[in-house]
Short mmCIF file of C-alpha atoms and ligand atoms in Angstrom, two decimals:
data_model
loop_
_atom_site.label_atom_id
_atom_site.label_comp_id
_atom_site.label_asym_id
_atom_site.label_seq_id
_atom_site.Cartn_x
_atom_site.Cartn_y
_atom_site.Cartn_z
CA UNK A 1 -0.24 0.06 0.06
CA UNK A 2 1.18 3.48 -0.67
CA UNK A 3 2.08 5.39 2.09
CA UNK A 4 0.22 8.55 1.33
CA UNK A 5 -3.28 6.83 0.18
CA UNK A 6 -4.90 6.67 3.54
CA UNK A 7 -5.39 9.18 6.26
CA UNK A 8 -3.30 8.12 9.56
CA UNK A 9 -4.28 9.46 12.89
CA UNK A 10 -2.29 8.32 15.79
CA UNK A 11 -4.21 8.15 18.87
CA UNK A 12 -1.85 7.60 22.10
CA UNK A 13 1.08 9.98 20.99
CA UNK A 14 2.78 11.40 23.89
CA UNK A 15 4.30 15.17 24.61
CA UNK A 16 5.05 17.41 27.49
CA UNK A 17 5.75 21.13 28.12
CA UNK A 18 9.03 22.41 29.95
CA UNK A 19 6.94 23.55 33.16
CA UNK A 20 5.74 19.86 33.92
CA UNK A 21 9.24 18.42 33.27
CA UNK A 22 10.92 20.87 35.63
CA UNK A 23 8.35 19.79 38.15
CA UNK A 24 8.99 16.31 37.74
CA UNK A 25 12.69 17.31 37.96
CA UNK A 26 12.10 18.53 41.31
CA UNK A 27 10.05 15.79 42.73
CA UNK A 28 12.98 13.46 41.44
CA UNK A 29 14.99 15.06 44.54
CA UNK A 30 12.44 13.65 47.06
CA UNK A 31 13.20 10.48 48.66
CA UNK A 32 10.55 7.69 47.47
CA UNK A 33 10.86 4.96 45.32
CA UNK A 34 7.42 3.95 44.02
CA UNK A 35 7.25 2.82 40.20
CA UNK A 36 6.43 6.40 39.18
CA UNK A 37 9.51 7.88 40.79
CA UNK A 38 11.64 4.97 39.04
CA UNK A 39 10.02 6.15 35.92
CA UNK A 40 10.28 9.86 36.24
CA UNK A 41 13.94 9.43 37.50
CA UNK A 42 14.59 7.59 34.46
CA UNK A 43 13.13 10.22 31.99
CA UNK A 44 13.68 13.39 33.65
CA UNK A 45 16.75 12.98 35.70
CA UNK A 46 19.32 13.48 32.86
CA UNK A 47 22.23 11.98 34.68
CA UNK A 48 20.18 9.06 34.88
CA UNK A 49 19.62 5.97 32.27
CA UNK A 50 18.14 4.13 30.01
CA UNK A 51 15.10 6.63 29.08
CA UNK A 52 16.53 9.82 28.92
CA UNK A 53 16.58 9.59 25.28
CA UNK A 54 12.52 10.17 25.67
CA UNK A 55 12.77 13.77 27.02
CA UNK A 56 13.74 15.56 23.88
CA UNK A 57 11.09 14.14 21.55
CA UNK A 58 8.57 14.60 24.34
CA UNK A 59 9.19 18.17 24.34
CA UNK A 60 9.56 18.55 20.74
CA UNK A 61 6.09 19.27 18.90
CA UNK A 62 7.71 20.95 16.14
CA UNK A 63 10.14 20.13 13.39
CA UNK A 64 11.73 16.85 14.82
CA UNK A 65 8.08 15.20 15.72
CA UNK A 66 6.83 16.42 12.16
CA UNK A 67 9.55 14.90 10.56
CA UNK A 68 9.08 11.28 12.13
CA UNK A 69 5.31 11.88 10.74
CA UNK A 70 6.28 12.62 7.54
CA UNK A 71 9.02 10.01 7.22
CA UNK A 72 6.47 7.48 8.04
CA UNK A 73 3.39 9.05 6.30
CA UNK A 74 1.72 9.50 9.70
CA UNK A 75 -1.10 12.80 9.15
CA UNK A 76 -1.80 13.21 12.81
CA UNK A 77 -0.81 13.03 16.29
CA UNK A 78 -3.66 12.72 18.95
CA UNK A 79 -1.45 14.71 21.19
CA UNK A 80 -1.44 13.53 25.12
CA UNK A 81 0.31 15.05 28.36
CA UNK A 82 2.53 12.04 29.16
CA UNK A 83 2.22 10.01 32.05
CA UNK A 84 2.22 10.42 34.81
CA UNK A 85 0.83 13.72 33.54
CA UNK A 86 -0.16 16.15 36.76
CA UNK A 87 -1.30 13.42 39.11
CA UNK A 88 1.93 12.94 41.20
CA UNK A 89 1.77 16.98 42.37
CA UNK A 90 -0.45 18.56 45.18
CA UNK A 91 -3.85 19.23 43.89
CA UNK A 92 -3.08 23.31 43.21
CA UNK A 93 0.34 22.54 41.39
CA UNK A 94 -1.68 19.98 39.19
CA UNK A 95 -4.59 21.93 38.44
CA UNK A 96 -2.43 25.17 37.41
CA UNK A 97 -0.22 22.95 35.32
CA UNK A 98 -2.86 21.16 33.29
CA UNK A 99 -4.31 24.42 32.39
CA UNK A 100 -0.65 25.70 31.16
CA UNK A 101 -0.30 22.34 29.22
CA UNK A 102 -3.65 22.63 27.67
CA UNK A 103 -3.24 25.98 26.83
CA UNK A 104 0.26 25.12 25.12
CA UNK A 105 -1.53 22.15 23.49
CA UNK A 106 -4.03 24.39 22.02
CA UNK A 107 -1.66 27.02 20.73
CA UNK A 108 0.17 23.70 19.01
CA UNK A 109 -2.99 22.69 17.25
CA UNK A 110 -3.97 26.03 16.10
CA UNK A 111 -0.53 26.15 14.74
CA UNK A 112 -0.75 22.93 12.98
CA UNK A 113 -4.51 22.28 12.65
CA UNK A 114 -4.08 19.31 10.27
CA UNK A 115 -1.20 17.74 12.08
CA UNK A 116 -2.35 17.66 15.37
CA UNK A 117 -5.34 16.92 17.72
CA UNK A 118 -5.15 16.83 21.54
CA UNK A 119 -6.53 15.24 24.75
CA UNK A 120 -7.12 17.69 27.56
CA UNK A 121 -5.13 16.98 31.04
CA UNK A 122 -7.03 17.41 34.41
CA UNK A 123 -6.14 17.14 37.91
CA UNK A 124 -8.53 14.41 39.57
CA UNK A 125 -7.00 15.78 42.75
CA UNK A 126 -9.82 18.49 42.88
CA UNK A 127 -12.39 17.21 41.02
CA UNK A 128 -14.31 20.33 41.18
CA UNK A 129 -11.61 22.27 39.42
CA UNK A 130 -10.82 19.26 37.13
CA UNK A 131 -14.48 19.73 35.84
CA UNK A 132 -13.87 23.34 35.09
CA UNK A 133 -10.95 22.78 33.25
CA UNK A 134 -12.77 19.94 31.13
CA UNK A 135 -15.32 22.52 30.35
CA UNK A 136 -12.71 25.06 29.35
CA UNK A 137 -10.55 22.42 27.37
CA UNK A 138 -13.18 21.55 25.41
CA UNK A 139 -15.91 24.44 24.98
CA UNK A 140 -12.90 27.41 24.72
CA UNK A 141 -9.87 25.28 23.47
CA UNK A 142 -11.80 22.70 21.25
CA UNK A 143 -10.09 19.80 22.48
CA UNK A 144 -10.84 16.33 21.34
CA UNK A 145 -11.30 14.41 24.94
CA UNK A 146 -9.49 13.80 27.71
CA UNK A 147 -6.48 12.24 29.09
CA UNK A 148 -6.06 10.81 32.64
CA UNK A 149 -3.39 8.37 33.87
CA UNK A 150 -5.08 5.81 35.93
CA UNK A 151 -5.11 5.99 39.47
CA UNK A 152 -4.89 8.92 41.78
CA UNK A 153 -2.97 8.46 44.86
CA UNK A 154 -4.50 4.98 44.77
CA UNK A 155 -7.75 5.60 43.98
CA UNK A 156 -9.73 4.98 40.70
CA UNK A 157 -12.43 6.69 38.99
CA UNK A 158 -15.34 4.48 40.25
CA UNK A 159 -15.03 6.43 43.68
CA UNK A 160 -17.86 8.78 44.19
CA UNK A 161 -15.58 11.64 44.59
CA UNK A 162 -14.84 11.44 40.80
CA UNK A 163 -18.20 11.20 39.46
CA UNK A 164 -18.44 14.78 38.68
CA UNK A 165 -15.59 13.88 36.47
CA UNK A 166 -17.26 11.25 34.39
CA UNK A 167 -20.50 13.38 34.75
CA UNK A 168 -18.79 16.14 32.77
CA UNK A 169 -17.00 13.88 30.23
CA UNK A 170 -20.63 12.25 29.44
CA UNK A 171 -22.19 15.93 29.20
CA UNK A 172 -19.66 17.12 27.01
CA UNK A 173 -19.59 14.07 24.85
CA UNK A 174 -15.72 13.75 25.01
CA UNK A 175 -13.85 10.58 25.73
CA UNK A 176 -11.84 10.17 28.50
CA UNK A 177 -8.57 8.07 27.40
CA UNK A 178 -7.42 6.14 30.56
CA UNK A 179 -3.45 5.93 30.01
CA UNK A 180 -1.40 3.77 32.43
CA UNK A 181 0.87 4.98 34.73
CA UNK A 182 2.71 2.80 37.96
CA UNK A 183 0.44 0.64 39.50
CA UNK A 184 -1.30 1.80 42.72
CA UNK A 185 0.70 0.71 45.91
CA UNK A 186 -0.67 -2.72 46.76
CA UNK A 187 -0.85 -3.79 43.40
CA UNK A 188 2.84 -2.79 42.43
CA UNK A 189 4.60 -4.90 44.98
CA UNK A 190 5.53 -8.15 42.34
CA UNK A 191 6.07 -5.80 39.64
CA UNK A 192 9.21 -4.35 40.90
CA UNK A 193 11.58 -7.08 39.23
CA UNK A 194 12.47 -8.25 36.11
CA UNK A 195 11.65 -5.01 34.40
CA UNK A 196 8.01 -5.79 34.71
CA UNK A 197 7.17 -2.19 36.24
CA UNK A 198 6.15 -0.54 33.56
CA UNK A 199 4.92 -1.11 29.82
CA UNK A 200 6.12 -4.73 29.92
CA UNK A 201 3.21 -5.84 32.20
CA UNK A 202 2.66 -3.44 35.30
CA UNK A 203 1.01 -0.99 32.94
CA UNK A 204 -1.39 -3.27 31.62
CA UNK A 205 -2.33 -4.73 35.11
CA UNK A 206 -3.22 -1.26 36.50
CA UNK A 207 -5.26 -0.11 33.21
CA UNK A 208 -7.03 -3.32 33.08
CA UNK A 209 -8.14 -3.21 36.64
CA UNK A 210 -9.07 0.35 36.50
CA UNK A 211 -11.34 -0.79 33.49
CA UNK A 212 -13.09 -3.49 35.36
CA UNK A 213 -13.43 -1.41 38.34
CA UNK A 214 -15.72 0.91 36.29
CA UNK A 215 -17.58 -1.68 34.66
CA UNK A 216 -18.34 -3.57 37.97
CA UNK A 217 -18.92 -0.42 39.97
CA UNK A 218 -22.06 0.18 37.84
CA UNK A 219 -20.67 3.46 36.80
CA UNK A 220 -22.40 2.95 33.20
CA UNK A 221 -25.78 2.59 34.46
CA UNK A 222 -25.32 6.22 36.07
CA UNK A 223 -23.62 7.49 32.82
CA UNK A 224 -24.71 5.26 30.17
CA UNK A 225 -23.16 7.35 27.26
CA UNK A 226 -19.67 7.78 29.12
CA UNK A 227 -17.09 6.75 26.50
CA UNK A 228 -13.86 5.71 28.01
CA UNK A 229 -10.43 4.64 25.88
CA UNK A 230 -7.96 2.56 26.39
CA UNK A 231 -4.93 1.60 24.74
CA UNK A 232 -2.29 -1.58 24.48
CA UNK A 233 -5.17 -3.65 22.45
CA UNK A 234 -7.62 -2.96 25.28
CA UNK A 235 -4.84 -3.99 28.04
CA UNK A 236 -6.45 -7.62 27.14
CA UNK A 237 -9.77 -6.82 29.29
CA UNK A 238 -11.57 -8.38 26.13
CA UNK A 239 -9.93 -11.54 26.20
CA UNK A 240 -11.47 -11.77 29.88
CA UNK A 241 -15.20 -10.72 29.12
CA UNK A 242 -16.76 -14.48 29.04
CA UNK A 243 -15.29 -15.18 32.42
CA UNK A 244 -16.19 -11.83 33.84
CA UNK A 245 -19.86 -12.36 32.84
CA UNK A 246 -20.00 -15.61 34.08
CA UNK A 247 -18.18 -14.94 37.55
CA UNK A 248 -19.78 -11.28 37.53
CA UNK A 249 -23.31 -13.01 37.90
CA UNK A 250 -22.00 -14.89 41.14
CA UNK A 251 -20.46 -11.82 42.64
CA UNK A 252 -23.67 -9.77 42.23
CA UNK A 253 -25.55 -12.56 43.93
CA UNK A 254 -23.10 -12.15 46.67
CA UNK A 255 -23.35 -8.66 47.25
CA UNK A 256 -21.42 -6.67 44.22
CA UNK A 257 -23.30 -3.65 43.16
CA UNK A 258 -26.28 -5.16 40.79
CA UNK A 259 -25.90 -4.27 36.87
CA UNK A 260 -28.41 -3.67 34.51
CA UNK A 261 -26.11 -5.11 31.85
CA UNK A 262 -23.47 -7.82 31.48
CA UNK A 263 -20.11 -6.76 32.10
CA UNK A 264 -19.21 -7.74 28.39
CA UNK A 265 -22.24 -5.30 27.02
CA UNK A 266 -20.70 -2.29 28.98
CA UNK A 267 -17.37 -3.17 27.26
CA UNK A 268 -19.03 -3.21 23.69
CA UNK A 269 -20.90 0.12 24.64
CA UNK A 270 -18.91 2.26 26.61
CA UNK A 271 -15.14 1.37 25.87
CA UNK A 272 -13.25 1.88 22.74
CA UNK A 273 -9.53 0.23 22.30
CA UNK A 274 -6.46 1.39 20.19
CA UNK A 275 -3.64 -0.61 19.38
CA UNK A 276 -0.76 1.56 20.75
CA UNK A 277 2.34 -0.58 21.27
CA UNK A 278 0.76 -3.77 20.58
CA UNK A 279 1.59 -4.97 16.76
CA UNK A 280 0.27 -8.30 16.96
CA UNK A 281 -2.16 -9.63 13.70
CA UNK A 282 -3.43 -12.24 15.77
CA UNK A 283 -4.39 -9.62 18.76
CA UNK A 284 -6.07 -7.53 16.63
CA UNK A 285 -7.88 -9.96 14.45
CA UNK A 286 -9.34 -11.05 18.06
CA UNK A 287 -10.06 -7.29 18.98
CA UNK A 288 -12.20 -6.87 15.79
CA UNK A 289 -14.05 -9.91 16.05
CA UNK A 290 -14.92 -9.44 19.69
CA UNK A 291 -15.47 -5.73 19.94
CA UNK A 292 -16.19 -4.79 16.14
CA UNK A 293 -14.28 -2.90 13.61
CA UNK A 294 -15.93 0.52 14.79
CA UNK A 295 -14.23 0.10 18.63
CA UNK A 296 -10.57 -0.40 17.33
CA UNK A 297 -8.25 2.69 16.78
CA UNK A 298 -4.99 2.65 15.58
CA UNK A 299 -2.03 4.50 17.48
CA UNK A 300 1.89 4.30 17.89
CA UNK A 301 2.77 5.36 21.46
CA UNK A 302 5.45 7.82 20.23
CA UNK A 303 8.18 8.46 21.23
CA UNK A 304 8.09 5.50 23.43
CA UNK A 305 7.74 3.00 20.55
CA UNK A 306 8.62 3.78 17.07
CA UNK A 307 6.52 4.93 14.25
CA UNK A 308 8.08 2.63 11.21
CA UNK A 309 6.69 -0.63 12.40
CA UNK A 310 3.61 0.88 14.01
CA UNK A 311 2.71 1.73 10.32
CA UNK A 312 3.89 -1.06 8.70
CA UNK A 313 1.68 -3.43 11.07
CA UNK A 314 -1.28 -1.55 10.26
CA UNK A 315 -0.41 -1.35 6.42
CA UNK A 316 0.06 -5.02 6.50
CA UNK A 317 -2.67 -6.55 8.40
CA UNK A 318 -4.89 -8.67 6.61
CA UNK A 319 -8.35 -6.56 6.94
CA UNK A 320 -10.59 -5.05 4.01
CA UNK A 321 -9.66 -1.46 2.73
CA UNK A 322 -13.04 -0.49 4.49
CA UNK A 323 -11.54 -1.72 7.86
CA UNK A 324 -8.24 -0.33 7.47
CA UNK A 325 -9.76 3.17 6.76
CA UNK A 326 -11.55 2.72 9.90
CA UNK A 327 -8.70 1.73 12.14
CA UNK A 328 -6.59 4.02 10.70
CA UNK A 329 -8.77 7.22 10.71
CA UNK A 330 -12.43 6.77 10.72
CA UNK A 331 -13.02 5.58 14.46
CA UNK A 332 -10.62 8.21 15.36
CA UNK A 333 -12.56 10.91 13.51
CA UNK A 334 -15.76 9.67 15.30
CA UNK A 335 -14.88 8.97 18.94
CA UNK A 336 -12.44 12.03 19.10
CA UNK A 337 -14.50 14.41 16.94
CA UNK A 338 -11.64 15.07 14.23
CA UNK A 339 -12.85 16.74 11.33
CA UNK A 340 -12.90 14.05 8.36
CA UNK A 341 -10.85 15.43 5.48
C1 1WB B 1 7.15 3.83 29.31
C2 1WB B 1 6.20 3.79 28.04
C3 1WB B 1 7.40 4.76 30.04
C4 1WB B 1 5.26 5.11 28.31
C5 1WB B 1 6.57 5.71 30.16
O1 1WB B 1 6.73 6.65 30.88
C6 1WB B 1 5.26 6.16 29.35
C7 1WB B 1 7.96 2.75 28.96
C8 1WB B 1 5.98 7.83 31.47
O2 1WB B 1 7.82 2.32 28.06
O3 1WB B 1 8.96 2.49 29.88
C9 1WB B 1 4.01 5.13 27.31
O4 1WB B 1 3.54 6.06 27.53
O5 1WB B 1 3.65 4.04 26.66
MN1 MN B 2 1.76 5.76 25.82
#
């Protein structure tokens, strides 16, 4: 397939701004060795190690990134403030920096409206102010959805204190992308060895746990039109749907919240998934069959994973032309309100 013939919108593409990077750098000086701090030190503490190569491309929303996109036939990045976003900061700092990041993102999109779209950050630490920022970011800045990096201080979005955030996303008709961060404290113990602490395994456990919590808590009966996006080929949640349905019936009989629908029905109705960083044709085939072609979106996970293989993967998978168009851009245009060409 010719590289220029199909619009390619990549939907989990990370960026940062100097102000957030500086605040993360400051955090590095504190003691503490959570998984997030291990990652933050690796990326933002330039004296440090294996991922320091990511900081420059994260901060570059100009020529370097556009060159990578051009070289690989990628038309658009749906940008999001990289993990852990503002969620390690105190509520005031987090709220302020989310605003700055969203303003900056809006400027970049305005400068390159055909190349970038954006997910707005918000600070769950202060749900009230988060809702204000969600409204501002969509209604004034025209953002395409929201990004949240899974848990906040070990709490998940099913907690009632976060319902205003879910309510706002539903009312604004914008999807919340739940991106990974280091797992919450009690989940993280066994993940600290063998390189499992981030994208290799822990990230998927964290976000899949979050997604299953949302479904089983019953929040989709309260917010039936809420849309959630999860990456990495759905963090494998849809592989589990049959067993979750079976066991959920039993759990509801034993005191878990009563649900109007089967868990699998919420997953198909309220979630979409992306292929970020997961380039397995077999997993994609399963995802399309399990969830339907309209619920799967293409992503790279730039700069953490390279663009060329992500494009080669989606160019070459055995799907129809119509399906490839949906995967590459049609579904992203619908879910994230990106203007079709
Ligand atoms: C990695 C991936 C690290 C992501 C990150 O740190 C983020 C990793 C903030 O591969 O180790 C990501 O967004 O995929
Ligand atoms: Mn990512």
